[in-house]
Amino acid sequence: MAERSSTGLLTMMLEPTPALAMTLPAEVREKLAELELELSEGDITQKGYEKKRGKLLAPYIPQIQGVDPSLQIDNRIQASSQVALQGSKSNKSRAANTRDERFRSDLHTEAVQAALAKYKERKMPMPSKRRSVLVQSSVEACTPPDTSSASEDEGSLRRQGRLTTSTPYQGHSHPAVEHWFNRVIQGSSTSSSASSTSSHPGGRSVTTTNTTAHAALNVNAAATALADLMAHTQLDNHSAPPDVTGLSERSSHHAERPHVASVRGVSRGFNHHTSVMETADGVPVNSRVSNKIQQLLNTLKRPKRPPLREFFVDDFEELLDVQQPDPNQPKPEGQQMCPLEGEPLGVVTNWPPSLPAALQRWGTTQPKSPCLTALDNAGKPVYTLTYGKLWTRSQKLAYTLLNKLSSRNEPLLVPGDRVALVFPNNDPVMFMVAFYGCLLAELVPVPIEVPLTRKDAGSQQIGFLLGSCGVTLALTTDACQKGLPKAQTGEVATFKGWPRLLWFVTDGKHVVKPPKDWHPPIREASNDIAYIEYKTSKEGSTMGITVSHSAMLAHCHALTQACGYTEGETITNVLDFKREAGLWHGVLTSVMNRMHVISIPYSLMKVNPLSWIMKVHTYKARVAVVKSRDMHWSLLAQRDQRDISLSSLRMLIVADGANPCESICRGSFNKTTPWSPKKLLLICFVCLPGALCVCACVCVTPGSISSCDAFLNVFQSRGLRPEVICPCASSSEAMTVAIRRPPEMGVPPPGKAVLSMGGLSHGVIRVDTEEKLSVLTVQDVGQVMPGALVCVVRAEGIPYLCQTDEVGEICVSSGSTGVAYYGLPGMTKNIFETVPVTPSGIPISGRPFTRTSLLGFVGPDSLVFVVGKMDGLMVVSGRRHNADDVVATALAVEPMKFVYRGRIAVFSVSVLHDERIVVVAEQRPDASEEDSFQWMSRVLQAIDSIHQVGVYCLALVPANTLPKAPLGGIHISETKQRFLEGALHPCNVLMCPHTCVTNLPKPRQKQPEVGPASMIVGNLVAGKRIAQACGRDLGQLEDNDQFLYIQDVLQWRAQATPDHPLFLVLNAKGTVSSSASCLQLHKRAERVAAALMGRLNTGDHVALVYPPGIDLIATFYGCLYAGCVPVTVRPPHPQNLATTLPTVKMIVEVSKSVCILTTQAITKLLKSKEAAAAVDIKSWPTVLDTDDLPRKKSPQMYKPPTPEMLAYLDFSVSTTGILAGVKMSHAATSALCRSIKLQCELYPSRQIAICLDPYCGLGFALWCLCSVYSGHQSILVPPLELESNASLWLAAVSQYKVRVTFCSYSVMEMCTKGLGSQTEALRLRNVNLSCVRTCMVVAEERPRIALTQSFSKIFKDLGLSPRAVSTTFGCRVNVAICLQGTAGPDPTTVYVDMRALRHDRVRLVERGSPHSLPLMESGKILPGVKVIIANTETKGPLGDSHLGEIWVSSPHNATGYYTVYGEEALHADHFNTKLSFGDTQTVWARTGYLGFLRRTELTDASGERHDALYVVGSLDETLELRGMRYHPIDIETSVIRSHKSIAECAVFTWTNLLVVVVELEGSEQEALDLVALVTNVVLEEHYLIVGVVVVVDPGVIPINSRGEKQRMHLRDGFLADQLDPIYVAYNM
């Protein structure tokens, strides 16, 4: 607050007051204006400009009492970069030199400043960005040089504005000043503009405190708030195993979680020694990310949502909140309007029967009369086309086109064919000859823009238009043809989407003189098509509007009458002569009346903006056709010319192009002086193609004279009369709709209306309301055209006539409108054949009407007013907003010069069933991050305050990179398309979904929990089964099943089948690197046992640190022989010790291992210098190298006293990032092997291939235990070898004709990505997978259907059966719950409603229905295993339509966690839990996974109906948001689908924010494209608002050896600011 006030006062000190500005001497004002011009032209640097300006103003700024004058001067100069002369607005020459004028009046600016003042400076977190992203390439490097200055359509040459910026006051070199501010300022405006408190309603006095103290307080407050938040949001992860490290999130000292050994790549910058300030919960608060999130939280505490209606939400029906109309919104109250009729078309005695007839008349009777003068870029006349020349040259061309062009001896063209006219904007003569040549030949000209590159914005759509019109020939000039892009053959390249064209050059040497007896047919105007004008719709599609000969003639007649054209008049035309007003006035009506047109090319206007005025003077032109932009440009240069006169002008027609030039004055009338009509001077400057005529309405009080006024003031002294300015309204479909008549016609005076924007947003006209900040002052566009009938109808739905105080779409019925959209009969009917009806449904007239796409109303004196265009209309929550109004507001925000050449695009996108406003602006190349962010946050506030609408996304792109329309304006539809495709490449982006998405479903209220007993009864009553199932019985014991201990089985096999091969280990080349028979394995185990027995005690824990291989298996059995407890540990990665070694150390310590068994190489590694940098190597227990053990037999084998004794420890990092070790007893180990043996039918004669890591879970059991137990041969493929030979596993499966194989998801992914394109090569190498009956993916997660399906699809060509691939399911409490096995039905897939799942309900839906989620069964339940679905909270059994926790009861359950602390309560809960109701005797283990059971139609081996278990996800990882349960994988799948460059994604919550981390596989400039796409897709598909989007490099998301994402590690890295993100975006 103190900062704000300081700025306010400082600004007031430095600003000359309006009165003072008026008293500045004329030469000082002149010099200031010259400085402005120099700055805008780039002739002087910003610094130089400020210095000179400071010197100029120094003598005139009044001294402030009580402040040392030297301080004032100093501050004045220093601050001048942030402060601009507001008072000098009244200075005419200054105001005349502004570039952004077309979109602003100073009143608008003042209103915007006032609106911003109403906001307290809300702190928003700034996005953080990697430096490389900040380095923007130079403007010119991004795109070809900006050929236009800003826009044809968009008022270029605009001086960037010059009003006060809102940057908080930066500390100056004088501490005294800071002190003085803190002491002296008692009351100052909260406004960020220069006006004082009194000039703003609601300005309040604010007592400020010392800013630094304030800031310090804020930091502490943030930390405390954060701590509180974290303390209250610890999720009760009841099924999480204890974090055996003792370093869980709850501990008060901070430590890194162990990083999993196989994190892909290494997340850069994961530093284990960061010192972080923490809250009590161990959450860092001073990291960049955390502080910003805290700021974001602060802004979110006041969510701006309308109160939600109360309604009952069925548990799984999420109803989007429908915006209810506000009962207090204004409604139309006026009478029903009457259609408005223009004066009748006068009868002219010798009016030509058609336009070619007029040309023939003037060409033969007045051949010397000038028709058109073309100018070069220096403004010199290059060529004057006379009517005689136009007639003869058009005849030649017509003759040539009809008679000299042929294909296969047939004439190429016949009358009625369409021909493209491709002429540059600086060659009106050739265009005119071609146009009339086509008319004489009865061909239909289709004028289009010259395509400059093959990728022009919208060029493809033009191609579609040419194709649909059947165009085969394009006419062009020689120079233009040479400039077109060429193919290698030298011919003109075919542009994307264009038909194949023949290019014909119309220059003299290519056309031939017709024979004497040939005459073009001159007929009366008929209803045949005369020409086709192209128009681009809001969506970007291009339509061709057909104009008939009779309509063209009638339009010329109407314009002649309305404008009072007479023969031989001179007219200057600045507009594009190919379409709209430029064509109507400068090519058609001019010929009708034998007028002389001076055509001023766009390129000349850029060089000399005054050229049109000079030509009016030189040629004594009576009429000028311009856009408001041209008037602004001329003000820039008017000082250079003293001797010009505009007294010859009787009509200055203002007809704006596609971007309306709008000056919106928002109510400052009552700010400085009471409003009175006498003090208002109104000039209309603007009209859109459709003529949005919005006036610059200005109070004639010092300090608020707008640039429009300045134009008249400047040129009135040079003969310009105010009444000759004639705006017109027009559209491509209806042509000219209304025009203000020239003064000699005795028309009523111009009208104006000051309208409430709030009313307009509801489509209602309300004159100036109390809310002075948002009024729109509109000026009329004159009277209806002669012979036309005009009415206003509702814009949407049935075209009902509007009431007199209602805004609607203007419709015209006359003979002079377009006829149709070529080839689009449906759209033609809607637009060109509308039948307006009264409220009772009666048509108002027998004539059809044409919709103009202009929004407006009819005012007093039958004047037409236009307030917007359908193309710019955005309907948000039922209220209408005009894109141009929003642009005007954005441009009025300081610093105005922030936007590069005023280039802003505003459009709406549909997200979650409503329109959302997107603002895209080009920022100046020199803008800093701070500037960008500050400007963005102020734009949001201004738009919110003035339009009462939230902006969904605000994006800044580098200067000169938005797609351009033909004449330089922004191509809106192309910009929108790029935004939606993620191809805009912004350099800054701010999303505000929290404020503007107000129709989310109501958060789910947790119902008071129903008791488990009532639930079970309820399920029975509803006929729902209790969800429980079991595998088949374990059956008869076989010969090896009588052994209680696995080591006994090995000894038995060594005696019974000593040479039977048990293991083959393959290397990367596919050859066997080592193998072991029963006897060899037994002997090696004995050696290990002998080495251990002398050294260790029975029951000691031993860590086995080996690469995958026979050594690992042999030492495991050696430990069992010696009575020790083995713990398998993945060895550290030599290239990545810093990350992988701490994990090894932690497992060794946590498992209390007294000895490490390993190889010689790893022994060296553990004690190396590199290892010393990562861990304390002195604290390793005894390390024993087993490479060269003596051949000794152990004295005697150890026999455990009971099978319940501990056999081994299984350590693994769960997906939530917690290291958990489980205890496996001898009984459980044997039961596990027996169960797998039965399920997979494993016998000594079988071979199975295993491509898994052997360190934990089912991978360990399959690798080390099962072969010994069942006697089958295992072909072991270490997954690491696949990195150098991706086909190793599949080749081995084929070579050994394996029927059963196991792999992990990471292996499957490696094969899919690495071998997808090589199936043909594999087939040539005789790889055949038809032998495979089951290929099982070992996982502890929901089956990844997309991956398994693509794997099946790719390798189908190699004979893999689509039924073969299935998944397994295990977890910490039981490593093998489901396994497909060899018998039994195929795995089933069901589709469930994702929305129901969020409410813990299971609802089956059809494939492909909305919100459907495919889930695959996780294999068959193993023999001896029982499964039940239980409620996570009540612990009662659930019915099969509920999602609940999977509980398992089985002889091979683990017996408990191995923890440092022996937390018995946790142990009991997870491994020995009982149902609270129903079967309360069975002891269950809780898996920590959510899933459901479904009885299928299939039968299993026993003939029973088969029960399928579907795993949905880990309970620990679910996100509780909006009262619902979300599974991260669902959100991640949506996100990955949203853009091709997203390689991987992970989501987690932090406090109440959803954080989405995406890996970008592409160039860094795409990073910011992802922010909007990610936000959109999560909103659309999951009804969630993303709080933070983090874009990182590929490989940053940590993944464990099973291919599972470690989201909690990622979360820790994010909070500790260690991800080195490319970009972090905070959605407001």
mmCIF file with all atom_site columns, C-alpha atoms in Angstrom, residues 344-462:
data_model
loop_
_atom_site.group_PDB
_atom_site.id
_atom_site.type_symbol
_atom_site.label_atom_id
_atom_site.label_alt_id
_atom_site.label_comp_id
_atom_site.label_asym_id
_atom_site.label_entity_id
_atom_site.label_seq_id
_atom_site.pdbx_PDB_ins_code
_atom_site.Cartn_x
_atom_site.Cartn_y
_atom_site.Cartn_z
_atom_site.occupancy
_atom_site.B_iso_or_equiv
_atom_site.pdbx_formal_charge
_atom_site.auth_seq_id
_atom_site.auth_comp_id
_atom_site.auth_asym_id
_atom_site.auth_atom_id
_atom_site.pdbx_PDB_model_num
ATOM 1   C CA . PRO A 1 344 ? -36.645 5.945   -52.783 1.00 0.00 ? 344 PRO A CA 1
ATOM 2   C CA . LEU A 1 345 ? -33.992 5.488   -55.471 1.00 0.00 ? 345 LEU A CA 1
ATOM 3   C CA . GLY A 1 346 ? -34.258 8.443   -57.820 1.00 0.00 ? 346 GLY A CA 1
ATOM 4   C CA . VAL A 1 347 ? -34.970 7.951   -61.510 1.00 0.00 ? 347 VAL A CA 1
ATOM 5   C CA . VAL A 1 348 ? -32.053 9.102   -63.668 1.00 0.00 ? 348 VAL A CA 1
ATOM 6   C CA . THR A 1 349 ? -32.869 9.710   -67.324 1.00 0.00 ? 349 THR A CA 1
ATOM 7   C CA . ASN A 1 350 ? -29.730 8.496   -69.060 1.00 0.00 ? 350 ASN A CA 1
ATOM 8   C CA . TRP A 1 351 ? -28.490 6.020   -66.406 1.00 0.00 ? 351 TRP A CA 1
ATOM 9   C CA . PRO A 1 352 ? -26.496 3.245   -68.189 1.00 0.00 ? 352 PRO A CA 1
ATOM 10  C CA . PRO A 1 353 ? -28.251 -0.151  -68.249 1.00 0.00 ? 353 PRO A CA 1
ATOM 11  C CA . SER A 1 354 ? -25.118 -1.870  -66.832 1.00 0.00 ? 354 SER A CA 1
ATOM 12  C CA . LEU A 1 355 ? -21.588 -1.110  -65.692 1.00 0.00 ? 355 LEU A CA 1
ATOM 13  C CA . PRO A 1 356 ? -19.907 -2.336  -68.929 1.00 0.00 ? 356 PRO A CA 1
ATOM 14  C CA . ALA A 1 357 ? -22.337 -0.044  -70.788 1.00 0.00 ? 357 ALA A CA 1
ATOM 15  C CA . ALA A 1 358 ? -21.140 2.900   -68.672 1.00 0.00 ? 358 ALA A CA 1
ATOM 16  C CA . LEU A 1 359 ? -17.521 1.988   -69.480 1.00 0.00 ? 359 LEU A CA 1
ATOM 17  C CA . GLN A 1 360 ? -18.342 1.773   -73.190 1.00 0.00 ? 360 GLN A CA 1
ATOM 18  C CA . ARG A 1 361 ? -20.079 5.167   -73.053 1.00 0.00 ? 361 ARG A CA 1
ATOM 19  C CA . TRP A 1 362 ? -17.176 6.997   -71.345 1.00 0.00 ? 362 TRP A CA 1
ATOM 20  C CA . GLY A 1 363 ? -14.524 5.049   -73.264 1.00 0.00 ? 363 GLY A CA 1
ATOM 21  C CA . THR A 1 364 ? -15.974 6.126   -76.604 1.00 0.00 ? 364 THR A CA 1
ATOM 22  C CA . THR A 1 365 ? -17.390 9.599   -75.818 1.00 0.00 ? 365 THR A CA 1
ATOM 23  C CA . GLN A 1 366 ? -14.786 10.864  -73.320 1.00 0.00 ? 366 GLN A CA 1
ATOM 24  C CA . PRO A 1 367 ? -11.647 8.787   -74.104 1.00 0.00 ? 367 PRO A CA 1
ATOM 25  C CA . LYS A 1 368 ? -9.237  11.452  -72.819 1.00 0.00 ? 368 LYS A CA 1
ATOM 26  C CA . SER A 1 369 ? -11.041 11.827  -69.495 1.00 0.00 ? 369 SER A CA 1
ATOM 27  C CA . PRO A 1 370 ? -8.810  10.591  -66.602 1.00 0.00 ? 370 PRO A CA 1
ATOM 28  C CA . CYS A 1 371 ? -10.152 7.528   -64.831 1.00 0.00 ? 371 CYS A CA 1
ATOM 29  C CA . LEU A 1 372 ? -7.445  6.459   -62.399 1.00 0.00 ? 372 LEU A CA 1
ATOM 30  C CA . THR A 1 373 ? -4.100  7.867   -61.314 1.00 0.00 ? 373 THR A CA 1
ATOM 31  C CA . ALA A 1 374 ? -1.621  5.462   -59.725 1.00 0.00 ? 374 ALA A CA 1
ATOM 32  C CA . LEU A 1 375 ? 1.155   6.736   -57.448 1.00 0.00 ? 375 LEU A CA 1
ATOM 33  C CA . ASP A 1 376 ? 4.559   5.284   -56.653 1.00 0.00 ? 376 ASP A CA 1
ATOM 34  C CA . ASN A 1 377 ? 6.098   4.978   -53.189 1.00 0.00 ? 377 ASN A CA 1
ATOM 35  C CA . ALA A 1 378 ? 7.409   8.512   -53.424 1.00 0.00 ? 378 ALA A CA 1
ATOM 36  C CA . GLY A 1 379 ? 3.903   9.836   -54.070 1.00 0.00 ? 379 GLY A CA 1
ATOM 37  C CA . LYS A 1 380 ? 4.641   10.736  -57.698 1.00 0.00 ? 380 LYS A CA 1
ATOM 38  C CA . PRO A 1 381 ? 1.967   9.891   -60.289 1.00 0.00 ? 381 PRO A CA 1
ATOM 39  C CA . VAL A 1 382 ? 3.239   6.888   -62.264 1.00 0.00 ? 382 VAL A CA 1
ATOM 40  C CA . TYR A 1 383 ? 0.436   6.446   -64.740 1.00 0.00 ? 383 TYR A CA 1
ATOM 41  C CA . THR A 1 384 ? -2.967  7.931   -65.419 1.00 0.00 ? 384 THR A CA 1
ATOM 42  C CA . LEU A 1 385 ? -5.427  5.553   -66.980 1.00 0.00 ? 385 LEU A CA 1
ATOM 43  C CA . THR A 1 386 ? -7.946  7.363   -69.174 1.00 0.00 ? 386 THR A CA 1
ATOM 44  C CA . TYR A 1 387 ? -11.433 6.031   -69.892 1.00 0.00 ? 387 TYR A CA 1
ATOM 45  C CA . GLY A 1 388 ? -10.371 5.425   -73.514 1.00 0.00 ? 388 GLY A CA 1
ATOM 46  C CA . LYS A 1 389 ? -7.382  3.355   -72.425 1.00 0.00 ? 389 LYS A CA 1
ATOM 47  C CA . LEU A 1 390 ? -9.453  1.416   -69.858 1.00 0.00 ? 390 LEU A CA 1
ATOM 48  C CA . TRP A 1 391 ? -12.015 0.602   -72.570 1.00 0.00 ? 391 TRP A CA 1
ATOM 49  C CA . THR A 1 392 ? -9.522  -0.555  -75.219 1.00 0.00 ? 392 THR A CA 1
ATOM 50  C CA . ARG A 1 393 ? -7.267  -2.478  -72.800 1.00 0.00 ? 393 ARG A CA 1
ATOM 51  C CA . SER A 1 394 ? -10.274 -4.218  -71.195 1.00 0.00 ? 394 SER A CA 1
ATOM 52  C CA . GLN A 1 395 ? -11.523 -5.169  -74.660 1.00 0.00 ? 395 GLN A CA 1
ATOM 53  C CA . LYS A 1 396 ? -8.122  -6.634  -75.602 1.00 0.00 ? 396 LYS A CA 1
ATOM 54  C CA . LEU A 1 397 ? -8.002  -8.678  -72.431 1.00 0.00 ? 397 LEU A CA 1
ATOM 55  C CA . ALA A 1 398 ? -11.597 -9.882  -72.853 1.00 0.00 ? 398 ALA A CA 1
ATOM 56  C CA . TYR A 1 399 ? -10.852 -11.001 -76.415 1.00 0.00 ? 399 TYR A CA 1
ATOM 57  C CA . THR A 1 400 ? -7.618  -12.765 -75.405 1.00 0.00 ? 400 THR A CA 1
ATOM 58  C CA . LEU A 1 401 ? -9.260  -14.603 -72.488 1.00 0.00 ? 401 LEU A CA 1
ATOM 59  C CA . LEU A 1 402 ? -12.131 -15.892 -74.610 1.00 0.00 ? 402 LEU A CA 1
ATOM 60  C CA . ASN A 1 403 ? -10.305 -16.670 -77.849 1.00 0.00 ? 403 ASN A CA 1
ATOM 61  C CA . LYS A 1 404 ? -6.582  -17.166 -77.311 1.00 0.00 ? 404 LYS A CA 1
ATOM 62  C CA . LEU A 1 405 ? -6.482  -19.507 -74.311 1.00 0.00 ? 405 LEU A CA 1
ATOM 63  C CA . SER A 1 406 ? -7.251  -23.112 -75.047 1.00 0.00 ? 406 SER A CA 1
ATOM 64  C CA . SER A 1 407 ? -6.633  -26.578 -73.716 1.00 0.00 ? 407 SER A CA 1
ATOM 65  C CA . ARG A 1 408 ? -6.883  -29.613 -76.015 1.00 0.00 ? 408 ARG A CA 1
ATOM 66  C CA . ASN A 1 409 ? -8.330  -27.373 -78.766 1.00 0.00 ? 409 ASN A CA 1
ATOM 67  C CA . GLU A 1 410 ? -11.225 -26.409 -76.516 1.00 0.00 ? 410 GLU A CA 1
ATOM 68  C CA . PRO A 1 411 ? -11.432 -22.800 -75.299 1.00 0.00 ? 411 PRO A CA 1
ATOM 69  C CA . LEU A 1 412 ? -10.124 -22.690 -71.719 1.00 0.00 ? 412 LEU A CA 1
ATOM 70  C CA . LEU A 1 413 ? -12.815 -20.264 -70.577 1.00 0.00 ? 413 LEU A CA 1
ATOM 71  C CA . VAL A 1 414 ? -16.466 -19.830 -71.430 1.00 0.00 ? 414 VAL A CA 1
ATOM 72  C CA . PRO A 1 415 ? -18.745 -17.009 -70.195 1.00 0.00 ? 415 PRO A CA 1
ATOM 73  C CA . GLY A 1 416 ? -19.721 -17.561 -66.549 1.00 0.00 ? 416 GLY A CA 1
ATOM 74  C CA . ASP A 1 417 ? -16.399 -19.151 -65.565 1.00 0.00 ? 417 ASP A CA 1
ATOM 75  C CA . ARG A 1 418 ? -14.664 -17.833 -62.450 1.00 0.00 ? 418 ARG A CA 1
ATOM 76  C CA . VAL A 1 419 ? -11.199 -16.273 -62.756 1.00 0.00 ? 419 VAL A CA 1
ATOM 77  C CA . ALA A 1 420 ? -8.847  -15.324 -59.874 1.00 0.00 ? 420 ALA A CA 1
ATOM 78  C CA . LEU A 1 421 ? -7.446  -11.789 -59.854 1.00 0.00 ? 421 LEU A CA 1
ATOM 79  C CA . VAL A 1 422 ? -4.096  -11.722 -58.060 1.00 0.00 ? 422 VAL A CA 1
ATOM 80  C CA . PHE A 1 423 ? -2.819  -8.151  -58.042 1.00 0.00 ? 423 PHE A CA 1
ATOM 81  C CA . PRO A 1 424 ? -0.601  -6.317  -55.570 1.00 0.00 ? 424 PRO A CA 1
ATOM 82  C CA . ASN A 1 425 ? -1.974  -3.358  -53.636 1.00 0.00 ? 425 ASN A CA 1
ATOM 83  C CA . ASN A 1 426 ? 0.239   -0.894  -55.474 1.00 0.00 ? 426 ASN A CA 1
ATOM 84  C CA . ASP A 1 427 ? -1.061  -1.692  -58.966 1.00 0.00 ? 427 ASP A CA 1
ATOM 85  C CA . PRO A 1 428 ? -4.673  -0.463  -59.237 1.00 0.00 ? 428 PRO A CA 1
ATOM 86  C CA . VAL A 1 429 ? -4.394  0.139   -62.994 1.00 0.00 ? 429 VAL A CA 1
ATOM 87  C CA . MET A 1 430 ? -3.728  -3.482  -63.932 1.00 0.00 ? 430 MET A CA 1
ATOM 88  C CA . PHE A 1 431 ? -6.409  -4.605  -61.492 1.00 0.00 ? 431 PHE A CA 1
ATOM 89  C CA . MET A 1 432 ? -9.005  -2.288  -62.971 1.00 0.00 ? 432 MET A CA 1
ATOM 90  C CA . VAL A 1 433 ? -8.203  -3.417  -66.530 1.00 0.00 ? 433 VAL A CA 1
ATOM 91  C CA . ALA A 1 434 ? -8.427  -7.087  -65.455 1.00 0.00 ? 434 ALA A CA 1
ATOM 92  C CA . PHE A 1 435 ? -11.676 -6.554  -63.559 1.00 0.00 ? 435 PHE A CA 1
ATOM 93  C CA . TYR A 1 436 ? -13.421 -4.797  -66.463 1.00 0.00 ? 436 TYR A CA 1
ATOM 94  C CA . GLY A 1 437 ? -11.813 -7.227  -68.943 1.00 0.00 ? 437 GLY A CA 1
ATOM 95  C CA . CYS A 1 438 ? -13.535 -10.070 -67.094 1.00 0.00 ? 438 CYS A CA 1
ATOM 96  C CA . LEU A 1 439 ? -16.870 -8.203  -67.008 1.00 0.00 ? 439 LEU A CA 1
ATOM 97  C CA . LEU A 1 440 ? -16.680 -7.580  -70.775 1.00 0.00 ? 440 LEU A CA 1
ATOM 98  C CA . ALA A 1 441 ? -15.854 -11.254 -71.407 1.00 0.00 ? 441 ALA A CA 1
ATOM 99  C CA . GLU A 1 442 ? -18.782 -12.209 -69.119 1.00 0.00 ? 442 GLU A CA 1
ATOM 100 C CA . LEU A 1 443 ? -16.322 -14.004 -66.830 1.00 0.00 ? 443 LEU A CA 1
ATOM 101 C CA . VAL A 1 444 ? -16.643 -13.742 -63.034 1.00 0.00 ? 444 VAL A CA 1
ATOM 102 C CA . PRO A 1 445 ? -13.614 -12.095 -61.355 1.00 0.00 ? 445 PRO A CA 1
ATOM 103 C CA . VAL A 1 446 ? -12.636 -13.389 -57.891 1.00 0.00 ? 446 VAL A CA 1
ATOM 104 C CA . PRO A 1 447 ? -10.151 -10.830 -56.476 1.00 0.00 ? 447 PRO A CA 1
ATOM 105 C CA . ILE A 1 448 ? -7.811  -12.310 -53.817 1.00 0.00 ? 448 ILE A CA 1
ATOM 106 C CA . GLU A 1 449 ? -4.626  -11.258 -52.025 1.00 0.00 ? 449 GLU A CA 1
ATOM 107 C CA . VAL A 1 450 ? -1.184  -12.005 -53.434 1.00 0.00 ? 450 VAL A CA 1
ATOM 108 C CA . PRO A 1 451 ? 0.143   -15.090 -51.620 1.00 0.00 ? 451 PRO A CA 1
ATOM 109 C CA . LEU A 1 452 ? 3.644   -14.181 -50.402 1.00 0.00 ? 452 LEU A CA 1
ATOM 110 C CA . THR A 1 453 ? 4.717   -17.485 -48.912 1.00 0.00 ? 453 THR A CA 1
ATOM 111 C CA . ARG A 1 454 ? 3.383   -21.013 -48.959 1.00 0.00 ? 454 ARG A CA 1
ATOM 112 C CA . LYS A 1 455 ? 2.369   -20.592 -45.320 1.00 0.00 ? 455 LYS A CA 1
ATOM 113 C CA . ASP A 1 456 ? 0.403   -17.326 -45.380 1.00 0.00 ? 456 ASP A CA 1
ATOM 114 C CA . ALA A 1 457 ? -2.209  -17.172 -42.620 1.00 0.00 ? 457 ALA A CA 1
ATOM 115 C CA . GLY A 1 458 ? -5.550  -18.114 -44.136 1.00 0.00 ? 458 GLY A CA 1
ATOM 116 C CA . SER A 1 459 ? -3.997  -18.937 -47.509 1.00 0.00 ? 459 SER A CA 1
ATOM 117 C CA . GLN A 1 460 ? -5.269  -22.513 -47.366 1.00 0.00 ? 460 GLN A CA 1
ATOM 118 C CA . GLN A 1 461 ? -8.828  -21.241 -46.886 1.00 0.00 ? 461 GLN A CA 1
ATOM 119 C CA . ILE A 1 462 ? -8.458  -18.977 -49.936 1.00 0.00 ? 462 ILE A CA 1
#
